[in-house]
Every structure is written in C-alpha cells, then in structure tokens.
Short mmCIF file of C-alpha atoms and ligand atoms in Angstrom, two decimals:
data_model
loop_
_atom_site.label_atom_id
_atom_site.label_comp_id
_atom_site.label_asym_id
_atom_site.label_seq_id
_atom_site.Cartn_x
_atom_site.Cartn_y
_atom_site.Cartn_z
CA MET A 1 18.94 134.26 102.63
CA THR A 2 19.51 136.35 99.49
CA VAL A 3 16.50 138.24 98.19
CA LEU A 4 16.61 138.79 94.45
CA LEU A 5 14.94 141.88 93.07
CA PRO A 6 12.36 141.15 90.37
CA SER A 7 14.11 141.74 87.02
CA ARG A 8 11.69 144.54 86.06
CA SER A 9 12.41 146.78 89.04
CA TYR A 10 16.16 146.07 88.69
CA SER A 11 16.18 147.30 85.10
CA LYS A 12 14.28 150.41 86.20
CA VAL A 13 17.05 151.24 88.70
CA ALA A 14 19.76 150.56 86.13
CA ALA A 15 18.03 152.77 83.52
CA ALA A 16 17.89 155.67 85.97
CA THR A 17 21.63 155.74 86.66
CA PHE A 18 23.10 155.32 83.17
CA ASP A 19 22.75 157.64 80.20
CA LEU A 20 24.64 158.62 77.02
CA ALA A 21 27.63 159.65 79.20
CA GLY A 22 27.70 156.35 81.13
CA TYR A 23 27.23 156.23 84.89
CA CYS A 24 25.15 159.19 86.08
CA PRO A 25 25.46 159.99 89.79
CA LYS A 26 23.19 162.69 91.25
CA ASN A 27 26.13 164.86 92.29
CA PRO A 28 29.19 163.81 90.30
CA SER A 29 32.68 164.58 91.62
CA TYR A 30 35.26 166.21 89.36
CA LEU A 31 36.66 162.77 88.46
CA GLN A 32 33.20 161.38 87.73
CA THR A 33 32.50 164.35 85.42
CA ARG A 34 35.79 163.69 83.64
CA ALA A 35 34.78 160.05 83.23
CA ARG A 36 31.48 161.20 81.71
CA VAL A 37 33.29 163.50 79.25
CA ASN A 38 35.61 160.63 78.25
CA ARG A 39 32.66 158.30 77.77
CA LEU A 40 30.95 160.85 75.49
CA ILE A 41 34.13 161.30 73.44
CA ASP A 42 34.35 157.50 73.08
CA ARG A 43 30.75 157.51 71.85
CA TYR A 44 30.69 160.53 69.51
CA LEU A 45 34.31 161.05 68.39
CA THR A 46 35.58 157.58 67.51
CA ILE A 47 38.33 157.38 64.89
CA SER A 48 35.99 155.52 62.50
CA LEU A 49 33.21 158.08 62.99
CA LEU A 50 35.58 160.98 62.25
CA SER A 51 36.83 159.19 59.10
CA ASP A 52 33.24 158.49 58.06
CA ARG A 53 32.31 162.19 58.42
CA LEU A 54 35.32 163.23 56.34
CA THR A 55 34.62 160.58 53.68
CA ASP A 56 31.13 162.10 53.39
CA LEU A 57 32.57 165.45 52.21
CA PRO A 58 33.37 164.63 48.53
CA SER A 59 29.88 163.12 48.18
CA GLN A 60 28.46 166.46 49.43
CA PHE A 61 30.00 168.12 46.35
CA THR A 62 27.94 165.96 43.97
CA THR A 63 24.81 165.25 46.03
CA PRO A 64 24.36 167.75 48.91
CA HIS A 65 22.58 166.22 51.92
CA THR A 66 22.16 167.33 55.55
CA ARG A 67 22.76 165.02 58.52
CA PRO A 68 19.32 163.93 59.80
CA TRP A 69 18.48 164.66 63.47
CA GLU A 70 17.05 162.09 65.81
CA PRO A 71 13.64 163.16 67.21
CA ILE A 72 13.80 165.34 70.35
CA ASN A 73 11.19 165.25 73.12
CA TRP A 74 11.14 169.03 73.77
CA LYS A 75 8.34 168.90 76.31
CA GLY A 76 10.25 166.31 78.36
CA ILE A 77 13.17 168.71 78.98
CA ASN A 78 13.24 170.10 82.54
CA PRO A 79 15.74 171.55 85.07
CA ASP A 80 15.84 168.26 87.06
CA GLN A 81 17.85 166.82 84.17
CA VAL A 82 20.77 169.16 84.92
CA ILE A 83 23.47 167.13 86.71
CA GLY A 84 26.09 168.45 89.14
CA ILE A 85 25.76 172.18 88.41
CA ASP A 86 23.26 174.91 89.19
CA PRO A 87 20.47 174.76 86.54
CA ALA A 88 20.58 178.59 86.35
CA LEU A 89 24.25 178.47 85.39
CA PHE A 90 23.54 175.68 82.89
CA ALA A 91 20.87 177.90 81.26
CA LEU A 92 23.33 180.80 81.21
CA ILE A 93 25.84 178.71 79.27
CA ILE A 94 23.09 177.59 76.87
CA ALA A 95 22.36 181.32 76.33
CA GLY A 96 26.06 182.02 75.63
CA ALA A 97 26.26 179.10 73.18
CA THR A 98 23.12 180.35 71.38
CA GLU A 99 24.67 183.75 70.75
CA ILE A 100 27.84 182.18 69.39
CA GLU A 101 25.73 180.17 66.89
CA ALA A 102 24.37 183.33 65.21
CA PRO A 103 24.24 185.04 62.70
CA ILE A 104 24.77 182.00 60.49
CA ARG A 105 23.96 183.73 57.16
CA ALA A 106 26.82 186.20 57.72
CA TYR A 107 29.20 183.37 58.72
CA SER A 108 28.38 181.23 55.69
CA GLN A 109 28.67 184.21 53.32
CA GLU A 110 32.09 184.94 54.85
CA SER A 111 33.19 181.31 54.23
CA TRP A 112 31.84 181.42 50.67
CA ASP A 113 33.82 184.61 49.96
CA TYR A 114 37.05 183.04 51.22
CA LEU A 115 36.62 179.71 49.43
CA GLU A 116 35.03 180.64 46.11
CA ALA A 117 38.24 181.45 44.20
CA ALA A 118 40.29 178.57 45.65
CA HIS A 119 37.77 175.72 45.92
CA PRO A 120 34.27 176.45 44.51
CA GLN A 121 32.83 173.09 45.65
CA MET A 122 33.80 173.72 49.26
CA ALA A 123 32.42 177.28 48.92
CA PHE A 124 29.10 175.78 47.77
CA PHE A 125 29.08 173.30 50.69
CA MET A 126 29.50 176.20 53.16
CA GLY A 127 27.60 179.09 51.61
CA GLY A 128 25.55 177.63 48.73
CA ALA A 129 24.80 179.97 45.82
CA CYS A 130 23.31 183.47 45.66
CA ASN A 131 21.31 185.33 43.04
CA GLY A 132 22.65 188.55 41.52
CA ASP A 133 20.73 190.62 44.09
CA GLY A 134 22.39 188.78 47.00
CA SER A 135 19.37 186.64 47.90
CA ILE A 136 19.95 182.91 48.46
CA LYS A 137 19.46 180.70 45.40
CA THR A 138 20.60 177.44 47.03
CA MET A 139 21.50 177.16 50.71
CA GLY A 140 24.80 175.43 51.57
CA VAL A 141 24.64 172.23 53.65
CA TRP A 142 26.83 173.67 56.41
CA GLU A 143 24.53 176.70 56.68
CA LYS A 144 21.40 174.49 56.74
CA GLU A 145 22.84 172.37 59.54
CA GLU A 146 24.06 175.35 61.56
CA ARG A 147 20.71 177.12 61.21
CA GLN A 148 19.10 174.46 63.38
CA HIS A 149 21.38 175.07 66.37
CA ALA A 150 20.33 178.47 67.74
CA PRO A 151 16.56 177.64 67.61
CA ALA A 152 17.20 174.28 69.34
CA LEU A 153 19.23 175.95 72.11
CA ARG A 154 16.56 178.64 72.46
CA LYS A 155 13.91 175.97 73.01
CA ILE A 156 16.11 174.26 75.61
CA TYR A 157 16.62 177.59 77.39
CA GLN A 158 12.88 178.19 77.47
CA GLN A 159 12.18 174.70 78.85
CA LEU A 160 14.78 175.22 81.60
CA THR A 161 13.86 178.76 82.65
CA GLY A 162 10.29 179.33 81.46
CA GLU A 163 11.57 182.51 79.79
CA LYS A 164 12.16 183.47 76.17
CA LEU A 165 15.80 184.13 75.36
CA GLN A 166 16.61 187.62 74.09
CA LEU A 167 19.59 187.44 71.75
CA LYS A 168 22.38 189.88 71.11
CA LEU A 169 23.76 189.29 67.62
CA ASN A 170 27.48 188.78 67.16
CA SER A 171 29.30 190.95 64.68
CA VAL A 172 31.08 189.11 61.86
CA THR A 173 34.41 190.44 60.58
CA GLY A 174 33.61 189.46 56.98
CA TYR A 175 35.87 188.79 54.02
CA GLN A 176 39.31 190.41 54.18
CA PRO A 177 41.09 189.59 50.88
CA ASN A 178 44.90 189.47 51.06
CA GLY A 179 45.69 188.82 47.38
CA ASP A 180 46.55 185.14 47.95
CA PRO A 181 43.35 183.00 47.87
CA TRP A 182 44.89 179.82 49.33
CA ASN A 183 46.65 181.71 52.12
CA ALA A 184 43.31 183.33 52.99
CA VAL A 185 41.61 179.91 52.91
CA TYR A 186 44.27 178.55 55.26
CA HIS A 187 43.63 181.19 57.91
CA HIS A 188 39.86 181.09 57.44
CA THR A 189 39.66 177.29 57.80
CA LEU A 190 41.72 177.44 61.00
CA LEU A 191 39.19 179.90 62.38
CA ARG A 192 36.29 177.61 61.46
CA ILE A 193 38.09 174.58 62.97
CA THR A 194 38.61 176.50 66.24
CA THR A 195 34.93 177.44 66.37
CA GLU A 196 33.70 173.88 65.65
CA TRP A 197 36.19 172.48 68.17
CA SER A 198 35.05 174.92 70.88
CA ALA A 199 31.36 174.31 70.11
CA ALA A 200 31.84 170.51 70.21
CA ALA A 201 33.65 170.80 73.58
CA VAL A 202 30.91 173.01 75.06
CA TYR A 203 28.16 170.59 73.93
CA LEU A 204 30.11 167.60 75.29
CA TRP A 205 30.52 169.37 78.62
CA LEU A 206 26.81 170.28 78.71
CA MET A 207 25.99 166.62 77.97
CA ALA A 208 28.27 165.50 80.82
CA HIS A 209 26.18 167.79 83.06
CA SER A 210 22.78 166.60 81.85
CA THR A 211 20.70 163.48 81.39
CA GLY A 212 17.45 162.27 79.82
CA ASP A 213 15.67 164.36 77.18
CA LEU A 214 17.91 167.38 77.85
CA GLN A 215 21.06 165.37 77.13
CA GLN A 216 19.50 163.77 74.05
CA ALA A 217 18.58 167.20 72.68
CA ILE A 218 22.15 168.52 73.01
CA ALA A 219 23.48 165.36 71.31
CA GLN A 220 22.02 166.62 67.99
CA PRO A 221 23.97 169.89 67.59
CA LEU A 222 26.99 168.09 69.10
CA GLN A 223 26.98 165.52 66.27
CA ASP A 224 26.69 168.31 63.68
CA GLU A 225 29.74 170.08 65.14
CA VAL A 226 31.77 166.84 65.15
CA ASN A 227 30.71 166.31 61.54
CA HIS A 228 31.90 169.82 60.57
CA LEU A 229 35.08 169.54 62.61
CA ALA A 230 36.09 166.29 60.84
CA LYS A 231 35.34 167.81 57.42
CA PHE A 232 37.25 171.09 57.95
CA TRP A 233 40.17 169.34 59.66
CA GLY A 234 40.52 166.80 56.85
CA PHE A 235 40.10 169.45 54.14
CA ASN A 236 42.82 171.59 55.75
CA ARG A 237 45.15 168.58 56.07
CA TRP A 238 44.61 167.77 52.39
CA ALA A 239 45.13 171.34 51.19
CA PHE A 240 48.09 172.32 53.37
CA ALA A 241 49.61 168.99 54.46
CA GLU A 242 51.05 170.38 57.66
CA PRO A 243 50.09 170.04 61.28
CA PHE A 244 48.72 173.26 62.67
CA PHE A 245 48.71 172.57 66.37
CA THR A 246 50.85 175.61 67.04
CA GLN A 247 48.21 177.87 65.50
CA MET A 248 45.57 176.25 67.67
CA LYS A 249 47.34 177.30 70.86
CA GLY A 250 45.56 179.95 72.84
CA SER A 251 42.12 178.87 71.69
CA THR A 252 41.09 177.75 75.17
CA HIS A 253 40.23 181.35 75.95
CA ASN A 254 37.18 180.93 73.67
CA LEU A 255 35.65 178.68 76.27
CA VAL A 256 36.44 180.93 79.19
CA ASP A 257 34.97 183.82 77.19
CA LEU A 258 31.80 181.78 76.79
CA LEU A 259 31.51 181.39 80.56
CA LYS A 260 32.08 185.11 81.06
CA HIS A 261 29.79 186.05 78.18
CA HIS A 262 26.80 187.04 80.24
CA GLN A 263 28.61 188.10 83.36
CA GLY A 264 26.86 191.11 84.82
CA GLU A 265 24.07 190.99 82.24
CA ARG A 266 21.68 188.51 83.80
CA THR A 267 20.27 188.24 87.31
CA HIS A 268 22.58 186.56 89.83
CA SER A 269 25.20 185.80 87.19
CA ASP A 270 27.97 187.39 89.32
CA ASP A 271 27.22 185.05 92.23
CA LEU A 272 27.08 182.03 89.95
CA MET A 273 30.31 182.87 88.20
CA GLY A 274 32.13 183.78 91.39
CA THR A 275 31.44 180.43 93.03
CA ASP A 276 31.71 178.00 90.15
CA HIS A 277 33.67 179.74 87.44
CA LEU A 278 37.04 178.14 88.15
CA ASN A 279 35.75 174.55 88.49
CA HIS A 280 33.77 174.77 85.28
CA ALA A 281 36.57 176.47 83.39
CA ILE A 282 38.85 173.57 84.45
CA GLU A 283 36.29 171.00 83.28
CA LEU A 284 35.76 172.83 79.97
CA THR A 285 39.49 173.08 79.36
CA PHE A 286 39.81 169.36 80.13
CA THR A 287 37.05 168.63 77.56
CA LEU A 288 38.68 170.84 74.94
CA MET A 289 42.00 169.06 75.44
CA ARG A 290 40.44 165.57 75.30
CA VAL A 291 38.83 166.45 71.96
CA MET A 292 42.22 167.61 70.67
CA VAL A 293 43.91 164.40 71.87
CA ARG A 294 41.34 162.40 69.90
CA LEU A 295 41.79 164.60 66.81
CA ARG A 296 45.55 164.13 66.97
CA ALA A 297 45.11 160.35 67.14
CA TRP A 298 42.79 160.52 64.14
CA ASN A 299 45.17 162.88 62.32
CA LYS A 300 47.74 160.05 62.16
CA GLU A 301 45.27 158.04 60.06
CA LEU A 302 45.01 160.78 57.43
CA SER A 303 47.66 159.61 54.99
CA PRO A 304 48.38 161.68 51.84
CA SER A 305 47.13 158.78 49.69
CA PHE A 306 43.80 158.63 51.58
CA LEU A 307 43.34 162.41 51.25
CA THR A 308 44.24 162.32 47.53
CA TYR A 309 41.74 159.49 47.08
CA LEU A 310 39.05 161.71 48.66
CA PHE A 311 39.80 165.11 47.13
CA GLY A 312 42.27 164.66 44.27
CA ILE A 313 45.75 166.19 43.99
CA SER A 314 46.41 168.73 46.73
CA PRO A 315 46.71 172.32 45.42
CA MET A 316 49.88 172.73 47.48
CA SER A 317 51.66 169.58 46.24
CA GLY A 318 55.05 170.53 44.86
CA ALA A 319 54.61 174.17 45.87
CA SER A 320 56.45 175.65 48.82
CA GLN A 321 54.03 175.48 51.71
CA ASP A 322 54.51 179.03 52.86
CA VAL A 323 51.19 179.60 54.50
CA ALA A 324 52.21 181.40 57.67
FE1 LIG B 401 26.68 175.18 65.45
FE1 LIG B 402 29.31 173.54 63.21
#
C-alpha cells in the first residue's frame, strides 16, 4: 500500500532542499556546485536582463535612480546557511570581498576624472558632481549603489563570526592622464569591467555556497554588480566597437588574489587555504568563465544600430580605432 505524505509536510521538505541556486544538497559535490552556479547565472544574468540593465543607462543620464534592494533579514543570517565549505573560510572570503569594495569615494572620483572630458554624462553617473572645495554636491548613482556593498558584507561577516570586521583600505592609483581622453577612457572602462566581472563571479560563487537569508543577502550586491557590468560593457562596445576579450585575459588572477588576500593574517587561515585553496580556486575560475560565456552570448545581441539608438553616434565612428 502506498502511503502519501500530507501535502503540507511534503512542501516543507521541498522548501528545505531548493533555494535561489536550485537543488541544495547538504554537502554538494563539485558537479553539484557547478550546477548551482549555472542555475544562478540562468537566474541573474539572462540575456534579456543584461539588455534591460544596459537600456537603463541612457535614462540614468536624464533621471538618476538607484536600483532598489529587496529587504534582507539580517538577524536570520547564521553559519548553518553556509553550504559545502568551512564557514570560517566563507567568512574569510566575505572579508576579502569587503576590502575590495572600498574606498568607493576614491574609485568614483577616479572614474569621474577619466570620463569627464570624453563623456560628462557617464562621468556624472559614476562620480556625480563636486563643489569647488572637493566636497560632494551630488553623488553619482554608481557610487551610491557601491556604497551599500561594504556595510552589507560587514554585517554578514559579523552574523557569521560574532566579530566586527577590521578593514584595511585599498590604495587607489588615481587619474593618470595620457593626453588622449578617449584612449584613457578605454583603458579605465576595461579596468572597471574586470572589477565588476570579478565581483559578480565572487558573489555568485558565495551564493552557490549558501542558502536561506545568507544567500538572499548576497543576491543584492550581486544584482548591483551585474547591473554595472552590463552598463560598462555596453558603453565600451558603443564607444570602441571592438571586442576586447584579449585584454580580459589574465584577469582570473584577481579571484585567486582574493582567496589569498588574508593568508597569514587571520587565525587558522593557513590551514584553511592549504586544504581547500585549489578546489575553491577551480570553482571560482569556473564561475568567472561561465559569466564570460554569458557575456559573449549577450555581446552578439549588441548591434551597432541598437547601441546608436541608446547612446547616439559613437565617438569613434569613422575614426581609426587605435585604442591599444
Ligand atoms: Fe560592489
Ligand atoms: Fe559594481
């Protein structure tokens, strides 16, 4: 005789094993983690979503608006929601990601300096406007969105470890004029694309290794990074009309650097890195590559007529595209 479970308890079981990354086993294998990464990319980096985020950019020039966050249940975040890796290592990577997110004011000022002469509207989107004394008059939308990331990660770290995160600030190279504003913009935008791409991959990977309130919290900065990535990628395609995959080579080391970031600085980090470093570096590299595969598929949709419709005539049209 077949015994049917009451529908209520069945749905309880189902809810416990599926999350934003699909099926959620307690201890996922490498292949199951890959499947979770792929599921997240299919959720957060669809072709239509990327196009929507790019289409939003020209409207930012006339009516600036930040992407609203879904509510986060901070108090619900706990180490039991870390899936398939040591929660201490997970917290370590959150700490590394937090340091990479700061100092945003210096980053947005740097972007403003590069973009102001070539494309004032994009400069305003990134870095807003300053008063004569250097104080902020209007904050750029990119800066406003980025400013939420480090505090969110800090709260996550505190929920996971019970400790406050002490931050080391990154140094920012700053504006290095080379006498050719568009050439400088080209190199600067590539740098920003690499950073957004790496950040999106790290958040996707962290979401593949988490569930519940923890996973939902990381989904917010992730969606901001995807939003920025689509905007910078599309802007660069419009301005320079050439694929830049060759320049993107070698960027995987950003992710490995992130894993190494705290090596030797925090308790037990050597043990954690020694055991798991290779596996996680492989998973992170896989995630980075899957994001690039999706971006390349989307890139094919970005016809010159669509980009002209969004941003007007490209500054490089008719000119020799000597941007190397
Ligand atoms: Fe960010
Ligand atoms: Fe970003």
